[in-house]
Amino acid sequence: MRETAEDKENTMSRFVKNKTKMVFYFSMEFLIGKLLENYLINLGLLDVVVKGLSDLGIDFYDLAEMENDPGLGSGGLGRLSACFLDSMASTGIAGYGVGLRFRFGLFKQRIDNGYQIEQPDAWLTNEYPWEMAKPSEAVEVKFGGVVDRTYDNGKLGFIHKGYDSVLAVPYDIPIVGYGGKNITSLRIFQALPMDDTVDMQAFNNGKYAEAMAKKSEAEAITCILYPEDGQPSGRVLRIKQEYLMVSAGIASILRIYESIYGNDAWADMPKHVSIHINDTHPAFCIPELMRVLLDDKGLEWDDAWDITRGVVSYTNHTVLPEALEKWPSDMLQHVVPRIYMIIEEIDRRFKEMLRNELGDWYNNCRNMGIIVDGMTRMANLSIIGSHHVNGVAEIHSQILKADLFKDFYLMNPDKFSNKTNGISHRRFLMQSNKPLASLITDCIGESWKKDPEKLSGLEKYANDKSVLEKLAAVKRESKARLASYISKKSGIDVDVDSIFDIQVKRMHAYKRQLLNAFKVLWLYNGIKDGSVTLPHPCVFIFSGKAAQGYHFAKEVIKFICSVADKVNSDEKVSKVIKVVFIENFCVSVAQQIYPAADISEQISTAGMEASGTGNMKFMMNGAITLGTLDGANVEISRLVGNDNCKIFGMTAEEVAHALRSREYNSRQFVSGHGTLSKITGQLVDGFFNSSGQSFWGIHDALMSRNDEFFVLKDFDSYVGAWMELSNTYGDSKVWNRMSLINIAKSGFFSSDRTIAEYDRDIWNTKGV
Ligand code: 26Q
């Protein structure tokens, strides 16, 4: 560890000496997963260590299993940022992560009688071995108070008074690039009180909670990820989290910058520094950098603005209206008054520019303004205050341009681009599927590890019987490993020779786990009454967490578990199909699941999944995608062709049309559909009484709220596609060939490619 720390300093010194442009990747989430094995692989030491420990009678993998998997994130966005750090370090980009050190990660999920139980994820309790505290680099972050104006020698000044201070203490986690040449870091900040005191008087009067109040209030800021924001207090806390991350992160950046370039080279900052904001959660980077340049460094507005926009770039990860951040303006003004003043001024100038340059001022201001109807819209701030905006898959970027950010796009088309997501092939293939990695290396040599597009070399084995058989054997081995994990965790025995059909991701209505569960219930009904025969047994595997307050998603978990009970306890049906819900989906569980899949379920309502990255992980491990034309499924299907994946369902245009025209009526649709009448009836007619529940929430979403995610509308097409795909499984030659082609085409989805595109089009760390 000490040597790694030294190498990290050496890497930084090299970047400093060469004046390499640095990228600071700000993100609320970093799902880095376990690191020990990753470090050893990237340092080229894994074999030596495994052997050395084994000589001592210690199994390395038992040891590695004991490491905590930090839950510093909730889903795709958080894992993406971790893959990006890995790719930046591995491809020689001076990229550093900036985030928060949450005391509790996203909850640990237990399933009890089919219900999700949330338990605190206290990942720091026994200390986290990879982090290094840097108390000497802690900075003060100011909240609340008022801002006074001064007028001195013709220059307007601002003095922030009466604020509360919190200390942001950095902890650095090393990020070891492949080959061990570059070691960068993820810097996460923890909030602490400025001085570690208690109110002695209150304490001695027995008012212990009051005595500690300041400390608790400060520490609450980095206590948990995404606190409930239904109440104003929750929203204030989230604003504080975001501002603390940004203010402390920017202070770190400026300290490095001044040490290299001095304190009067601000105009050159865009040449030397990129600040990338991962969704809008770090959008305060824009007003905060303005604040420092204006108030602390004494720059004029126009100069500070050019620098800020030159430095900042922004990625959007969602088009769902409820996930677009907006804050009540009066709340912002209260919590971060100087920052709010700057946002107001950015907004005022932007609206003035609209008045001068475009017609239809009123509508343009309503669509593109930052502050509208008393709310401050963080996406619009992020677009206006950055030099580049991207989406995360082709269809998503298209929707941003044609719909969500249309007016911005028309004003400034060159500012928008697509950067299709990627995944670390080192973690999700080399590390988590070693048998497959060695088969690949046996066929095409080692070069794919550094240059994943070389996986395409596998294609020439598409008709090679012996390679295809080895591929099937490798898959079977992974399935056996997952089967034993399932048996250990849930006591359910699954047949390794059945099809492993897997859907793992956050539980969300638009991801339509419900559609998958309906398919299983349909199979149950059909197998029971003899109307369906399956050519091949199948295990349906689900895993994913529902947000704590998201009742519908939790009901879907209970529904899946209830269907599982019905299926698994039925003598006839359970011979043909099984259903498993694996609890506590997280990076390390995910790594065991992807290698074992035959069918990858990517069935979101078209137009709603920005990209998806699980789809890529499954594909890279040889699973066949069963999906809608949504997110990166579009790129997957184009790359492998329709012979090697199965696309079904409404297109994004059809979904948009159906929503606009209101032609779809779910009740009417179901009333003419025997199968769906039966299934929607079973939700509430006592069919599930034995598991103690009816599913009125699901029933009402479908029948009274008109099935807004088109679960019922896509049902026939989905089931038809699934039947075709599962029939193909019987022809092992065809299936294994499909699997091999998926692996061969998956090099495109390495995050090394994604990062190279960000660098080429946005960051330009190698110069233009
Ligand atoms: C917003 C407002 C208030 C509270 C929370 C949020 C919030 C929190 C997290 C909004 C969004 C997120 C996370 C989004 C996310 O994970 N998006 C996923 O990003 C992946 C990487 O680009 C994509 O592959 C997925 O399609 C996308 O859903």
mmCIF file of C-alpha atoms in Angstrom, residues 147 149 158 243 284-296 301 304-305 308 333 336-350 370-371 376 381:
data_model
loop_
_atom_site.group_PDB
_atom_site.id
_atom_site.type_symbol
_atom_site.label_atom_id
_atom_site.label_comp_id
_atom_site.label_asym_id
_atom_site.label_seq_id
_atom_site.Cartn_x
_atom_site.Cartn_y
_atom_site.Cartn_z
ATOM 1 C CA VAL A 147 -24.196 38.649 1.567
ATOM 2 C CA ARG A 149 -22.316 44.478 -0.986
ATOM 3 C CA PHE A 158 -19.426 40.972 -1.816
ATOM 4 C CA TYR A 243 -22.456 22.200 -2.440
ATOM 5 C CA PHE A 284 -22.905 24.012 -8.409
ATOM 6 C CA CYS A 285 -19.414 23.685 -9.930
ATOM 7 C CA ILE A 286 -20.485 26.456 -12.302
ATOM 8 C CA PRO A 287 -21.490 29.174 -9.801
ATOM 9 C CA GLU A 288 -18.806 28.025 -7.329
ATOM 10 C CA LEU A 289 -15.978 28.436 -9.833
ATOM 11 C CA MET A 290 -17.467 31.826 -10.736
ATOM 12 C CA ARG A 291 -17.571 32.763 -7.046
ATOM 13 C CA VAL A 292 -13.947 31.898 -6.439
ATOM 14 C CA LEU A 293 -12.751 33.649 -9.585
ATOM 15 C CA LEU A 294 -14.823 36.779 -8.875
ATOM 16 C CA ASP A 295 -14.657 37.139 -5.104
ATOM 17 C CA ASP A 296 -11.363 35.479 -4.170
ATOM 18 C CA TRP A 301 -17.507 38.717 -14.724
ATOM 19 C CA ALA A 304 -14.606 34.466 -15.090
ATOM 20 C CA TRP A 305 -17.526 33.349 -17.259
ATOM 21 C CA THR A 308 -15.886 28.642 -16.231
ATOM 22 C CA GLN A 333 -30.994 31.525 -1.456
ATOM 23 C CA VAL A 336 -26.072 29.085 -0.335
ATOM 24 C CA PRO A 337 -26.828 32.807 -0.646
ATOM 25 C CA ARG A 338 -23.776 33.922 -2.616
ATOM 26 C CA ILE A 339 -24.085 30.954 -5.000
ATOM 27 C CA TYR A 340 -27.729 31.794 -5.557
ATOM 28 C CA MET A 341 -26.841 35.422 -6.333
ATOM 29 C CA ILE A 342 -24.452 34.201 -9.003
ATOM 30 C CA ILE A 343 -27.041 31.825 -10.470
ATOM 31 C CA GLU A 344 -29.483 34.751 -10.624
ATOM 32 C CA GLU A 345 -26.944 36.837 -12.478
ATOM 33 C CA ILE A 346 -26.147 33.991 -14.920
ATOM 34 C CA ASP A 347 -29.889 33.638 -15.505
ATOM 35 C CA ARG A 348 -30.409 37.398 -15.940
ATOM 36 C CA ARG A 349 -27.648 37.682 -18.497
ATOM 37 C CA PHE A 350 -28.833 34.593 -20.348
ATOM 38 C CA ILE A 370 -32.652 28.693 -15.141
ATOM 39 C CA ILE A 371 -35.034 30.297 -12.667
ATOM 40 C CA THR A 376 -34.006 26.734 -10.087
ATOM 41 C CA LEU A 381 -27.776 25.827 -15.433
#
